Short mmCIF file of C-alpha atoms in Angstrom, two decimals:
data_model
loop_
_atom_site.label_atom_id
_atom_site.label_comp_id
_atom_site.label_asym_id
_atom_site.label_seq_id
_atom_site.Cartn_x
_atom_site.Cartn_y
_atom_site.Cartn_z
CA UNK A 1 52.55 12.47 2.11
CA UNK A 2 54.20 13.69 -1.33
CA UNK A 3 55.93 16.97 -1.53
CA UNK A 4 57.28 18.86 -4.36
CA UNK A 5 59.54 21.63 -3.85
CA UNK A 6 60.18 24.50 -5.58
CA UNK A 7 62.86 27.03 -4.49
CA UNK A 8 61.43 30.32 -5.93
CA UNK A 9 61.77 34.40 -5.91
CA UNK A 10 57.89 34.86 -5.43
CA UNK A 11 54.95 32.63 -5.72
CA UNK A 12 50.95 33.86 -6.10
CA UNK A 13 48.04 32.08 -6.02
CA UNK A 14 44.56 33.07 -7.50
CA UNK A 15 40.78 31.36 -7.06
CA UNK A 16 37.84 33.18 -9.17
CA UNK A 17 40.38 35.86 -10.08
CA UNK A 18 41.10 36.89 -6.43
CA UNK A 19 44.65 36.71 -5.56
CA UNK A 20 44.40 34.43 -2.18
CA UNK A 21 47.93 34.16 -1.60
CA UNK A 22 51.71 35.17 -2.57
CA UNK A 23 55.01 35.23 -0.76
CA UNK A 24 58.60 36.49 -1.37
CA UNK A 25 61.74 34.18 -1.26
CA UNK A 26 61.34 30.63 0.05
CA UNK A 27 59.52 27.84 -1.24
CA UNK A 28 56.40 26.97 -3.16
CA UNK A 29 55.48 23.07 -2.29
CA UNK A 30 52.85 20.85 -3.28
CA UNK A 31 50.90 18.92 -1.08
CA UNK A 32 49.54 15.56 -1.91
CA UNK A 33 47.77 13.65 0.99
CA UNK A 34 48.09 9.53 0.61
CA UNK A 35 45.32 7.45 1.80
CA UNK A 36 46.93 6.16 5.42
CA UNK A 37 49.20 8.82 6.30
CA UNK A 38 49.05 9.73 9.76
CA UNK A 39 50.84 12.26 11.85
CA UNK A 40 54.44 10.50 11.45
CA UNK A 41 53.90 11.80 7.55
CA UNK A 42 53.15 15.38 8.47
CA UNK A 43 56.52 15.29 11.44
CA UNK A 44 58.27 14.06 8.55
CA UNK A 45 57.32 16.41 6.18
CA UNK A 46 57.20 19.34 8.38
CA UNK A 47 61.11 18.75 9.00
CA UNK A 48 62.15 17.69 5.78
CA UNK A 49 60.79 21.10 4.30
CA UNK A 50 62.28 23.56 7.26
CA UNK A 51 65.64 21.83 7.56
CA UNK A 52 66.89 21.40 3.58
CA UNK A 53 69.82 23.37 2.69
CA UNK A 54 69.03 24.27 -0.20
CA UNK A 55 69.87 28.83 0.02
CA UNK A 56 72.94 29.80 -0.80
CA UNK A 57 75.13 31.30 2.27
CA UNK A 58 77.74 33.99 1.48
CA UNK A 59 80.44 31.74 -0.51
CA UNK A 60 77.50 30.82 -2.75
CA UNK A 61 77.10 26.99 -1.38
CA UNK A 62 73.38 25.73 -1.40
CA UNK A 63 74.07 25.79 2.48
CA UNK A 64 71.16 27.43 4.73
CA UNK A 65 67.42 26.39 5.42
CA UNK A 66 64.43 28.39 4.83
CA UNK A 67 64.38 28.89 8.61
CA UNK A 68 68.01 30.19 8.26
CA UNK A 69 67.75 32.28 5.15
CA UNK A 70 64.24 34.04 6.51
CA UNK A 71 62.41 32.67 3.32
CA UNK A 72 58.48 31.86 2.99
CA UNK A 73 56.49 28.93 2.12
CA UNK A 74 53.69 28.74 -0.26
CA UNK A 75 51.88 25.79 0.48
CA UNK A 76 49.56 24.11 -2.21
CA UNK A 77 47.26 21.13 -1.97
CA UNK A 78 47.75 18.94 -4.62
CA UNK A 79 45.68 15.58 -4.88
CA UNK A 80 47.02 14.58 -8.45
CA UNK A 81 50.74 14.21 -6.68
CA UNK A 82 49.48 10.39 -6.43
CA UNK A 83 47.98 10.12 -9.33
CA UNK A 84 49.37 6.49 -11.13
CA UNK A 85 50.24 6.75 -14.65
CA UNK A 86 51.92 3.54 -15.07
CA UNK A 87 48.91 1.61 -17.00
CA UNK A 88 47.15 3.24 -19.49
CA UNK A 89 47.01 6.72 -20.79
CA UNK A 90 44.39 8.62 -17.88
CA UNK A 91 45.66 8.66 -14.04
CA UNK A 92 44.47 6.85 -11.51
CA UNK A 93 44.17 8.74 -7.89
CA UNK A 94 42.57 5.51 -6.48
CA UNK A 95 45.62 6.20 -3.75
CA UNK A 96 45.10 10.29 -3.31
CA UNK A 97 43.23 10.60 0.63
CA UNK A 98 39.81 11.76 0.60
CA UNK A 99 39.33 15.05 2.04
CA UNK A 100 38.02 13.45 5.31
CA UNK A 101 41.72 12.76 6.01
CA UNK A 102 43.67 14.86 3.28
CA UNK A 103 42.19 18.53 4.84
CA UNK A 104 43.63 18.23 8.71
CA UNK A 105 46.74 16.35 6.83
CA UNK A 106 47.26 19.49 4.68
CA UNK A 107 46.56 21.86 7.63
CA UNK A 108 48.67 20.07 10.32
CA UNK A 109 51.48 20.38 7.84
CA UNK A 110 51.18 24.27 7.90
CA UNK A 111 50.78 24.51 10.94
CA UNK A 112 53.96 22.56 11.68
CA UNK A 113 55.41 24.75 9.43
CA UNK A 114 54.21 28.14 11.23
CA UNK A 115 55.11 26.13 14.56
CA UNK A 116 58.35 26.46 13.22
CA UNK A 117 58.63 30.08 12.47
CA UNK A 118 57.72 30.17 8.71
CA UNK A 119 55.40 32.69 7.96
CA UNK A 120 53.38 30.09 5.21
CA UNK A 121 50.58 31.75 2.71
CA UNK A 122 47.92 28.77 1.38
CA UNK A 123 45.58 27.98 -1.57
CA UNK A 124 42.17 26.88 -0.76
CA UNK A 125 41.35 23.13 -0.87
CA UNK A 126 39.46 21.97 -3.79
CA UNK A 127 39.46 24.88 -5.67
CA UNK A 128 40.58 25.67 -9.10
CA UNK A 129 43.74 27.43 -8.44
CA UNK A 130 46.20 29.33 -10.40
CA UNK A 131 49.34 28.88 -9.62
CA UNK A 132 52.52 31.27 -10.28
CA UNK A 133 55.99 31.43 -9.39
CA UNK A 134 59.75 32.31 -10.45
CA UNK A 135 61.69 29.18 -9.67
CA UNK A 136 65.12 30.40 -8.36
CA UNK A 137 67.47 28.11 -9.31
CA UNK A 138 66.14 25.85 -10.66
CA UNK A 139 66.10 23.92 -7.08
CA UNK A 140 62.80 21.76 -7.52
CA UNK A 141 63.00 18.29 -4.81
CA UNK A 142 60.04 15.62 -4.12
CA UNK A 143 60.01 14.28 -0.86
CA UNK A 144 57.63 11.48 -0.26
CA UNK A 145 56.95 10.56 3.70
CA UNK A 146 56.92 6.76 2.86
CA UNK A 147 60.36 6.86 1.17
CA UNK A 148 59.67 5.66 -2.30
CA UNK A 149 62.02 7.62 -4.05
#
């Protein structure tokens, strides 16, 4: 599972127009869903993304978690997060999980989240979404489960 993590001041998403979800302070992320990940991926995840320190506490230090500074998550899936790039000039998402597997992956991560006591606003999978946000910051992280980078 591939994260990207955006520290913003609001977030909004749209499908057909319709404004389907938007949040405060706290984090937009991108989901991406790799063929084989299994619930190990999603624990990971789930803590990575409620435990960074990444908010400033009150001598300005990136110091406090979402959990601690009572921030938001917009949550986002996002297939083209494995998309390879690294021969030839259109990506490959030969490794990008079907939604079979990718939908409960995606869900069970939210879920963790809200398990945790994030209040966490979605998109809707395989839709054409529009995406907007005010990156605070800018604090932007990628967390991959498998450790690649």
């Amino acid at each position: 599972m591939r994260l990207v993590i955006q520290r913003v001041l609001e977030s909004g998403v749209r499908v057909d127009g319709q404004e389907v979800g938007r949040i405060g302070p706290g984090f937009m992320v991108l989901c991406g869903v790799e063929d084989g990940d299994t619930e190990e991926d999603v624990r990971y995840c789930v803590d990575k993304t409620v435990n960074l320190r990444v908010f400033e506490d009150d001598a300005g230090k990136m110091n406090r978690s979402i959990l601690e500074a009572g921030g938001e998550i917009l949550a986002i899936s996002q297939f083209t997060l494995h998309g390879d790039v690294r021969r030839g000039r259109r990506p490959s998402f030969i490794r990008a999980a079907r939604p079979e597997l990718a939908v409960p992956m995606y869900d069970a991560y939210c879920a963790g989240l809200r398990e945790a006591g994030i209040h966490v606003e979605t998109g809707i999978f395989q839709t054409d979404m529009k995406v907007s946000l005010v990156n605070d910051g800018p604090v932007t992280l990628l967390i991959d489960s498998r450790r690649t980078f």
